[in-house]
XYZ file of C-alpha atoms in Angstrom:
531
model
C 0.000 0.000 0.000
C 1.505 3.416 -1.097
C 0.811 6.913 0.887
C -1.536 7.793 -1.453
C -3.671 4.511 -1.734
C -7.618 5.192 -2.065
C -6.824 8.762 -2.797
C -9.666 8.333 -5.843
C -12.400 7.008 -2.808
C -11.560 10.065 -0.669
C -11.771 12.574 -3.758
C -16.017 11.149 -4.753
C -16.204 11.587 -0.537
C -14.918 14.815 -0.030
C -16.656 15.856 -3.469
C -20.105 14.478 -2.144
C -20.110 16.203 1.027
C -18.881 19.718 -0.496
C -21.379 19.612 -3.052
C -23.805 22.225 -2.083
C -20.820 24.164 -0.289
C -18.507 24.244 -3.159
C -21.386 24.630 -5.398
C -21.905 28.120 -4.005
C -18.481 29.126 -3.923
C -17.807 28.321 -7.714
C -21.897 29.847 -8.505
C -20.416 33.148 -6.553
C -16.901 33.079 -7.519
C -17.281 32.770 -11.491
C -20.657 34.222 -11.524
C -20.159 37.858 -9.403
C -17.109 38.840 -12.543
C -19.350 37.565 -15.238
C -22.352 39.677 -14.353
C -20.190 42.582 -13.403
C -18.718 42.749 -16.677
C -22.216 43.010 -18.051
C -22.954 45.893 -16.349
C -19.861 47.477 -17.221
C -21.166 47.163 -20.633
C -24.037 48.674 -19.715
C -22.562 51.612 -17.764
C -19.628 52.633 -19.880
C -20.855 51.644 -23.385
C -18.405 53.869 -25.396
C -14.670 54.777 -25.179
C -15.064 58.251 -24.035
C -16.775 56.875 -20.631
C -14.462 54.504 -20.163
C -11.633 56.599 -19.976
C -12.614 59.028 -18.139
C -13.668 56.196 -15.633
C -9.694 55.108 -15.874
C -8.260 58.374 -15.453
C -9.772 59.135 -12.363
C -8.808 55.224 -11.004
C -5.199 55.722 -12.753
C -4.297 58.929 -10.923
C -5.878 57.710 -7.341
C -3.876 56.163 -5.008
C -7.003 55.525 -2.991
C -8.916 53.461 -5.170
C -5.910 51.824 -6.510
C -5.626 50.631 -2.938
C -8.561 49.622 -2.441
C -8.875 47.845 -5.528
C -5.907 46.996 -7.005
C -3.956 49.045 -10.199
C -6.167 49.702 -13.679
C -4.032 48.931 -16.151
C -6.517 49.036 -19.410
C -9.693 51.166 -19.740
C -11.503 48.453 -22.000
C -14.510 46.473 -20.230
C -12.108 43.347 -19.158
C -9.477 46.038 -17.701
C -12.390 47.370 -15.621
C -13.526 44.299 -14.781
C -10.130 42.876 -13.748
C -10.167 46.634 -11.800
C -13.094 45.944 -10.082
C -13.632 42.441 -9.485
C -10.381 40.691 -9.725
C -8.351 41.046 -6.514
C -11.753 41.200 -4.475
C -12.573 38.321 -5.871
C -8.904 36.420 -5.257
C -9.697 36.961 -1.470
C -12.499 35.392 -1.455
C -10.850 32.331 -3.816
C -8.089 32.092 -1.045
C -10.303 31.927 1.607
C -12.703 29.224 -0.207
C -9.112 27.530 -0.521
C -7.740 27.534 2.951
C -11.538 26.658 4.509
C -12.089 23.785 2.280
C -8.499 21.941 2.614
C -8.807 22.801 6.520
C -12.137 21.142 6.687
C -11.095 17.870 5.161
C -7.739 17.398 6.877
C -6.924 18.856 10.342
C -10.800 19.110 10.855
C -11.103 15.540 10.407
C -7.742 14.144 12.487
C -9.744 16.078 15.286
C -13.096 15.057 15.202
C -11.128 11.253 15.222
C -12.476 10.316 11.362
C -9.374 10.473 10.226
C -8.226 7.744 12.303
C -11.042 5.402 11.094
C -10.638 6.049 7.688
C -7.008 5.427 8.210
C -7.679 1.657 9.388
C -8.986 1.197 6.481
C -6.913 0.685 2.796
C -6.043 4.563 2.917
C -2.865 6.038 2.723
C -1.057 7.993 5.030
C -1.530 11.089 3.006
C -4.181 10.029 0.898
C -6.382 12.776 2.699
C -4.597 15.388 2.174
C -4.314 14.823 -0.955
C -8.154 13.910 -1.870
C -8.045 18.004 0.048
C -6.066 19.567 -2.470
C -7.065 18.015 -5.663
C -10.605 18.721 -4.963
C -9.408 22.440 -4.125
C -7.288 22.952 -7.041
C -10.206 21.163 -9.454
C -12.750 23.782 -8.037
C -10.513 26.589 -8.898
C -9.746 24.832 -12.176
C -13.264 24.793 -12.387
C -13.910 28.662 -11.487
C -11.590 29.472 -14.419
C -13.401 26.900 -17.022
C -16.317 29.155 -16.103
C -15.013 32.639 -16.232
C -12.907 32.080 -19.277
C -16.295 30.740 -21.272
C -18.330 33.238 -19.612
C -16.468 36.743 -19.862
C -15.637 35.260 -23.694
C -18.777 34.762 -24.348
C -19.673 38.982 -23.955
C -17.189 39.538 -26.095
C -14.522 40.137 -23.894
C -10.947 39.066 -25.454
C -9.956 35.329 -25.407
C -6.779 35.519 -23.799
C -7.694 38.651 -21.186
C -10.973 35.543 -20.086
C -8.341 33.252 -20.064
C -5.853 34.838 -17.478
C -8.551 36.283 -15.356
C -9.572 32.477 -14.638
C -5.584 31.235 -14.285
C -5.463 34.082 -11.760
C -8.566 32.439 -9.591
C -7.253 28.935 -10.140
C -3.879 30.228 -9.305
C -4.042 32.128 -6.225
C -6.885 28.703 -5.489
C -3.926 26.285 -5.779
C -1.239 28.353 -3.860
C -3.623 28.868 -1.095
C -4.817 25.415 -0.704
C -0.957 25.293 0.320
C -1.230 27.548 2.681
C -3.857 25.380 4.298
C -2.789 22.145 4.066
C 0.616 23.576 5.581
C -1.468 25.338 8.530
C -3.505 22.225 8.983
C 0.005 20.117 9.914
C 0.700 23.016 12.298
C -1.699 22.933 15.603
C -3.849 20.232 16.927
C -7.037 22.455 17.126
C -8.750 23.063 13.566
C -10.244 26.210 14.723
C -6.065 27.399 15.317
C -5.244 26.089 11.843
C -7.970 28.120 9.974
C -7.099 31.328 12.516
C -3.563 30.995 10.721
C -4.739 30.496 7.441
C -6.874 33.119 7.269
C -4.589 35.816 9.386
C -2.053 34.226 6.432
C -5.005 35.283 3.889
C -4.778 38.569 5.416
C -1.580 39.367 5.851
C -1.541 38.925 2.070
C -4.159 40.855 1.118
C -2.616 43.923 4.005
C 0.754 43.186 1.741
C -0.960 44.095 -0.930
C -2.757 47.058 -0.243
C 0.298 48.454 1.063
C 2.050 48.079 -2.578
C -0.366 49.341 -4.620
C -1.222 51.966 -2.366
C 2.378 53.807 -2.537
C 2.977 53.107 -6.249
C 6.513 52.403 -6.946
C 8.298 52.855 -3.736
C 6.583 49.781 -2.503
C 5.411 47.975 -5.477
C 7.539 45.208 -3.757
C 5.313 44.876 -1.354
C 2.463 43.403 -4.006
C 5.020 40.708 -5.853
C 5.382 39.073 -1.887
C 1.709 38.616 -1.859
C 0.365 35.837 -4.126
C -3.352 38.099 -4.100
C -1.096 41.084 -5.568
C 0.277 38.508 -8.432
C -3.703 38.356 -9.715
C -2.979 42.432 -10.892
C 0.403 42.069 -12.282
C -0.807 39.291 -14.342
C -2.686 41.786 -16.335
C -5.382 40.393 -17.426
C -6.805 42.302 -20.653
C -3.894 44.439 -20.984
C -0.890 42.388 -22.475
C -0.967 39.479 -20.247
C 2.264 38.678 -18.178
C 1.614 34.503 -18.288
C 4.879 33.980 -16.467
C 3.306 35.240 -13.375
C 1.066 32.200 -13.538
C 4.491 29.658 -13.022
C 4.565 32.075 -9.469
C 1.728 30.542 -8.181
C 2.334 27.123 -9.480
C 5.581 27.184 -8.349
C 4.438 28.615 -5.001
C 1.748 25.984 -4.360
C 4.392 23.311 -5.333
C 6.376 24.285 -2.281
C 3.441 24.511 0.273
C 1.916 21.310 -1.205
C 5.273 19.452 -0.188
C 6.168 21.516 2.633
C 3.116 19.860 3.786
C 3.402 16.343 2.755
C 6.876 16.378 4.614
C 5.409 17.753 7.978
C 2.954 15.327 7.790
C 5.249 12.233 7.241
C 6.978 13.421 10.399
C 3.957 13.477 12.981
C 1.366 11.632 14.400
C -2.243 11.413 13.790
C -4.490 14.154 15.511
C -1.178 15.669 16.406
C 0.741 18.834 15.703
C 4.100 19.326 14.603
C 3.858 21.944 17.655
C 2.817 19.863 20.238
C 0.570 21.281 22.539
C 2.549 22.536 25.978
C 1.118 20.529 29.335
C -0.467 23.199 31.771
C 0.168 23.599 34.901
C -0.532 21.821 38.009
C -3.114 24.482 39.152
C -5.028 26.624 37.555
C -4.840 29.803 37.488
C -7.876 31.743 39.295
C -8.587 33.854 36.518
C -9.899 30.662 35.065
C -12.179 30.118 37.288
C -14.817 31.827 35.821
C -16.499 31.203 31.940
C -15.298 34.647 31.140
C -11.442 34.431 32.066
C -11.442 30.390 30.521
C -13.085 32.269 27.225
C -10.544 35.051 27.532
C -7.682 32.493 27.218
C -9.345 30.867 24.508
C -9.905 34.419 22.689
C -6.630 36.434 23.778
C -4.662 35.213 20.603
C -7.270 36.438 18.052
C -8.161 39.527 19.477
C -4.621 41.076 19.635
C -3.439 39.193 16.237
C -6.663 41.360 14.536
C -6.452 44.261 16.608
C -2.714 44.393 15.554
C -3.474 44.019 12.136
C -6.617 46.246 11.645
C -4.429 49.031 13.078
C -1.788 48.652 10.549
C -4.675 48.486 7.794
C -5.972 51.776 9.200
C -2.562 53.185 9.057
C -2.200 51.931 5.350
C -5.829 53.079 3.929
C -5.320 56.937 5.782
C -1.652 57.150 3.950
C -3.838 56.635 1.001
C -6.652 59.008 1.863
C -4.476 62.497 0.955
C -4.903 61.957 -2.322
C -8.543 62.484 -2.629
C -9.037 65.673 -2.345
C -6.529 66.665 -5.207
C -8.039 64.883 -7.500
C -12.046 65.720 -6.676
C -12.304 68.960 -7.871
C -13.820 69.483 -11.025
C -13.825 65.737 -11.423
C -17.166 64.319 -11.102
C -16.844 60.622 -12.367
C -14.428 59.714 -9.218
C -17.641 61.139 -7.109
C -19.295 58.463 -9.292
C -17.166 55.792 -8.214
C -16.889 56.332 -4.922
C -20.799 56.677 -4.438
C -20.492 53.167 -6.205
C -18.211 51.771 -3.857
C -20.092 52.888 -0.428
C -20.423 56.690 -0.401
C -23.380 58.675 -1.246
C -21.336 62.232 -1.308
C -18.268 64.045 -0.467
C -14.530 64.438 -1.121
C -12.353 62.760 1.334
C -15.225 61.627 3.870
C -16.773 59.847 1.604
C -13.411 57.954 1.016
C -13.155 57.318 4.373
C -16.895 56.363 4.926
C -16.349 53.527 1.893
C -12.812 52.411 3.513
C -14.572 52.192 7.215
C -17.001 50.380 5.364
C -14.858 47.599 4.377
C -12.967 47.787 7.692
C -15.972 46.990 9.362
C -16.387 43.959 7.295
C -13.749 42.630 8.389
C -14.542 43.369 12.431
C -18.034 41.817 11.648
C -15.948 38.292 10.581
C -13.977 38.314 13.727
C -17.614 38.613 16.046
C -18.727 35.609 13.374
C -15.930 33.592 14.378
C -15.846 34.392 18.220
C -19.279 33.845 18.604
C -18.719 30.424 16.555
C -16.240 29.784 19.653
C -19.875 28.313 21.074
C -20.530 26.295 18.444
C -16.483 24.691 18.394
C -16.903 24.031 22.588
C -20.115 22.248 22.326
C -18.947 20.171 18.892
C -16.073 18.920 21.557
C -18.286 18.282 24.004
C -15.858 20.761 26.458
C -19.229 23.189 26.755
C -20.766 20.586 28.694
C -18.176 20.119 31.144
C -18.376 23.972 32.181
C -22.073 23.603 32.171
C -21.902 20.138 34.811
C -20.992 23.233 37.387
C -22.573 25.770 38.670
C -22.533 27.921 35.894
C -26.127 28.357 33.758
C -26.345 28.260 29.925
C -26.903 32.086 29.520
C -23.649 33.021 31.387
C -21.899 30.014 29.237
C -23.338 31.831 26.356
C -22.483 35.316 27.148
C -18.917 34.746 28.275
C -18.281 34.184 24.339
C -21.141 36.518 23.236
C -19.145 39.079 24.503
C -16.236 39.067 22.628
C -18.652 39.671 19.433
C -19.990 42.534 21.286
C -17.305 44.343 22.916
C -14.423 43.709 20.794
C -15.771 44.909 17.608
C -15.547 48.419 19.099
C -12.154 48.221 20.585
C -10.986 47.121 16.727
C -13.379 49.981 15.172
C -11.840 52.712 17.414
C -8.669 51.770 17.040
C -8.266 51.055 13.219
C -10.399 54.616 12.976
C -8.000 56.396 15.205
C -5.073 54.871 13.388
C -6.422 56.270 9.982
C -7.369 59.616 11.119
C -3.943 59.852 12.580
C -2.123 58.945 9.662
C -4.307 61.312 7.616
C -3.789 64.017 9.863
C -0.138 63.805 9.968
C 0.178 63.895 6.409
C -2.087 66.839 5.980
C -1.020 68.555 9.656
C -4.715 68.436 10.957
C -4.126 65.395 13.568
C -6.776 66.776 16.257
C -9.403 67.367 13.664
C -9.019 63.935 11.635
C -8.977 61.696 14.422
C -12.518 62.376 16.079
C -13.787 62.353 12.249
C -12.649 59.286 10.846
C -13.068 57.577 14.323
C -16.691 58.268 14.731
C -17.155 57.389 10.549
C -15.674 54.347 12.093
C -17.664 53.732 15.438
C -21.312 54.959 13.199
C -20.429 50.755 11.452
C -21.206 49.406 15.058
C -24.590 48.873 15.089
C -24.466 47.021 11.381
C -21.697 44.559 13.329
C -23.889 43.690 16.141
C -26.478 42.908 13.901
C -24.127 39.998 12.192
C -22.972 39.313 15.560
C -26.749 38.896 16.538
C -27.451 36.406 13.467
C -24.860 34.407 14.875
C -25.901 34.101 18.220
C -29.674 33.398 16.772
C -28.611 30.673 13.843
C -26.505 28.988 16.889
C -28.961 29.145 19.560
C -32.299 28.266 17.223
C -30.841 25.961 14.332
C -27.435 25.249 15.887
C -26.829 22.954 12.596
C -27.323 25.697 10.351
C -25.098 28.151 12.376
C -22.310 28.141 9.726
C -24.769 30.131 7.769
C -23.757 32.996 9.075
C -20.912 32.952 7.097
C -23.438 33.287 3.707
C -25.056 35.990 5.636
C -21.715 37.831 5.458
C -20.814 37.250 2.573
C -23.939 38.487 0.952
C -23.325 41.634 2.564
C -20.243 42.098 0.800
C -21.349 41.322 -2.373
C -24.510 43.834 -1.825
C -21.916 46.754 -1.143
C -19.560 45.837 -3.280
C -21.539 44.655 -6.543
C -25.091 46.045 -5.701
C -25.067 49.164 -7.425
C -23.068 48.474 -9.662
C -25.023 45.758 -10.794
C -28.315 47.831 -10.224
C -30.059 45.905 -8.168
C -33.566 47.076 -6.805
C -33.509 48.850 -3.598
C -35.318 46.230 -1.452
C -32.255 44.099 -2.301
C -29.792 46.390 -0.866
C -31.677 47.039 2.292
C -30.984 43.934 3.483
C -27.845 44.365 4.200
C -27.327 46.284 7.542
C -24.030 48.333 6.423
C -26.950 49.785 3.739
C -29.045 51.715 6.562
C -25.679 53.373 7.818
C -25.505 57.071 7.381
C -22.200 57.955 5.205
C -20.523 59.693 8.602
C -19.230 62.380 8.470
C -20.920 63.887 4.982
C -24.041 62.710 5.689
C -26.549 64.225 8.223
C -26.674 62.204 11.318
C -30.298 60.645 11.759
C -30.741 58.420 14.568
C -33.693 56.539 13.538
C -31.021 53.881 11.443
C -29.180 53.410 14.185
C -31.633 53.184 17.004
C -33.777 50.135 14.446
C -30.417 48.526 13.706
C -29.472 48.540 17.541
C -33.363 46.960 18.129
C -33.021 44.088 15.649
C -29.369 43.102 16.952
C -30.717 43.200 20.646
C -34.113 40.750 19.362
C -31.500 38.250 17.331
C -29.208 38.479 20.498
C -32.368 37.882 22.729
C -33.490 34.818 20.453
C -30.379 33.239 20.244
C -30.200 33.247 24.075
C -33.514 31.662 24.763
C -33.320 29.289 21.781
C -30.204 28.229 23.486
C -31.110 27.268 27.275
C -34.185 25.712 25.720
C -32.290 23.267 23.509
C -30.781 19.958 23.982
C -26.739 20.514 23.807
C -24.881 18.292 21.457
């Protein structure tokens, strides 16, 4: 029997119980560029629109950053513009979750070890992981490629777009299978794959954002290789062999970590504790606190920086604005409704918040982990009831989210205010465009609590819910969807602080319906069976 014996079995089992997951990844993932590009048509149906559309992107460091680098004004350069880095996130994190799932996930939860009794290889798993990974990216591509084609979009532009997806799919299915051989715990392998997923996507913001001084910056991150493959604008394919090359490493990086450790362990191997505990444990809230310390200063950390990086960026709006009325356009498209540099940093607080609202998702989900390992019912065998169980992770979904808003706010509003000498005025502007996002967080962090406590097996839904959200503000206008569509995100209702009018009424119903999710959730919880 060779390592990879019954490899074939494990790929028609991974594929069977991914099919309605990866099914909505690949719908999403080839689908969101395809119907972008025909509104693009739709939008900017002559030359003259379109490039006036890429001289305002071209000369704007912001949206560059934000974005990624226009390099052609034709409909696949905008579309490569708009939805091709976005859209490699989103690929990498598909990636990582999905190879994650189906390795370290499984050594835990002990299947692992009963498949491995059987005629299966030592690293027949992992590799079942992968090559289903790498055939949904493949697949992703297949799609885009016939898809953008078929609107008339160049062949070979089509084809790159989709070898950037399937690349940056392959390299990051790497990056999990390498973080899976890491830690014991698959919740700690996905937190490093996807602070690995952001750290890349951080890496790359910072490179496009100050053009050539740190274009470097971009060729370290395999999400910046997507833009300087160029897609519709005289195609770089070597950049292709970086990500094959790149996965290649990972891929066997992985293979050799794994021949060199046990089964449902880590190649860290987890430290004992001590002989007594300490008495901050002795409460639900200190044992979640050491269970949540890690994450929250790893994304506090790293939020600051990406304030730091979007507010160097936000000096060169309001050169540009004046007299310039298609970047007004975009921005409005990308979150804002009106406004010169606000509105900039009402889009970019936008995103940031998106980001908070996926670490309440996941701390909240901290419930969901604890009762899969049966270690929530040894807590709840003492004294301690469900709802203080509950709320010693709800917490961090409540209370963190503003630490990380105020402080990636501040940090922009600093940065901006020392480039343009204005510190004390910036700070309490950008911070409270930052803090006005709350309410919209709480709301996802509500969801959570609700899917967990009232359908506890559909509570990885809340992932969708997110994710809808960001293709709503991302894609909604542009794609012109009705109204009724867009309201149901909750970053629609917020007011674009500070060059919108404050009204309260948003807030105060987006505060209400966050506090009834929170409240269901609760109740749905201490009235269920656990486990």
């Amino acid at each position: 029997m060779t390592t990879l014996t019954g490899t074939g079995k494990l790929i028609r089992l991974v594929l069977r119980r991914e099919r309605l997951r990866l099914s909505i990844w690949i719908f999403v993932l080839a689908g969101v560029p395809i119907i972008t590009a025909n509104a693009f048509i739709d939008l900017y149906p002559d030359d003259a629109s379109r490039q006036a559309l890429a001289a305002t992107v071209i000369s704007s460091p912001a949206l560059t950053s934000m974005l990624g680098p226009l390099y052609d004004p034709s409909i696949g350069g905008l579309v490569a513009w708009r939805a091709g880095v976005l859209g490699a996130v989103f690929v990498a994190l598909m990636a990582v979750l999905t190879v994650i799932r189906h390795t370290r996930e499984e050594e835990e939860t002990g299947r692992r070890e009963l498949l491995g009794a059987t005629v299966v290889g030592r690293h027949a798993q992992l590799a079942a992981a992968v090559i289903v990974t790498i055939l949904a990216g493949i697949l992703v591509a297949a799609l885009l490629t016939a898809g953008l084609t078929g609107l008339g979009l160049p062949l070979a532009g089509s084809l790159a777009f989709g070898l950037g997806f399937a690349g940056v799919a392959a390299t990051f299915a790497g990056v999990g299978a390498v973080a899976a051989q890491l830690t014991e715990a698959a919740s700690s392998a996905r937190g490093i794959a996807v602070s690995v997923v952001g750290l890349m996507y951080l890496l790359r913001v910072a490179g496009d954002a100050g053009g050539e001084a740190t274009e470097w910056m971009s060729w370290i991150s395999p999400i910046g290789w997507f833009s300087r493959l160029r897609p519709y604008a005289e195609e770089e394919w070597w950049v292709v062999f970086l990500w094959v090359g790149m996965a290649a490493v990972l891929i066997g990086a992985a293979v050799a970590i794994a021949a060199r450790r046990d089964v449902a362990a880590g190649a860290f191997p987890s430290r004992p504790g001590p002989s007594q505990a300490s008495p901050s444990l002795s409460s639900p809230l200190g044992l979640a606190w050491r269970l949540h310390r890690g994450s929250v200063i790893g994304w506090t950390i790293g939020l600051a920086v990406l304030g730091m990086v979007y507010g160097t960026a936000g000096d060169s709006i309001g050169d540009m604005i004046e007299g310039n009325p298609q970047l007004a356009e975009i921005l409005e498209q990308i979150g804002g409704a009106q406004g010169l540099t606000d509105t900039y940093f009402a889009a970019v607080v936008g995103i940031i918040a998106i980001v908070i609202a996926a670490y309440a998702i996941r701390a909240v989900l901290r419930l969901d982990v604890e009762e899969e390992a049966q270690r929530a019912e040894y807590v709840l065998a003492t004294a301690t009831p469900r709802r203080r169980f509950a709320w010693s992770h709800l917490v961090f979904g409540l209370v963190v989210p503003v630490v990380m808003l105020a402080v990636s706010g501040a940090m922009a509003g600093a940065t901006y205010g020392a480039i343009v000498g204005d510190v004390g005025a910036q700070v309490p502007r950008v911070l409270g465009a930052a803090m006005a996002q709350l309410p919209a967080v709480w709301v996802l962090t509500g969801t959570t609590i609700a899917l967990y406590g009232l359908a506890p097996r559909r509570v990885g839904f809340s992932w969708g819910v997110l994710v809808a959200c960001v293709l709503l503000g991302q894609f909604g206008q542009i794609l012109q969807l009705p109204q009724w569509s867009l309201n149901l995100s909750p970053f629609t209702h917020i007011p674009v602080v500070p060059s919108d009018d404050i009204e309260i009424l948003p807030f105060a119903i987006l505060l209400v319906v966050a506090a009834g999710l929170i409240s269901a959730g609760l109740v749905g919880f201490r009235r269920r069976d656990v486990g």
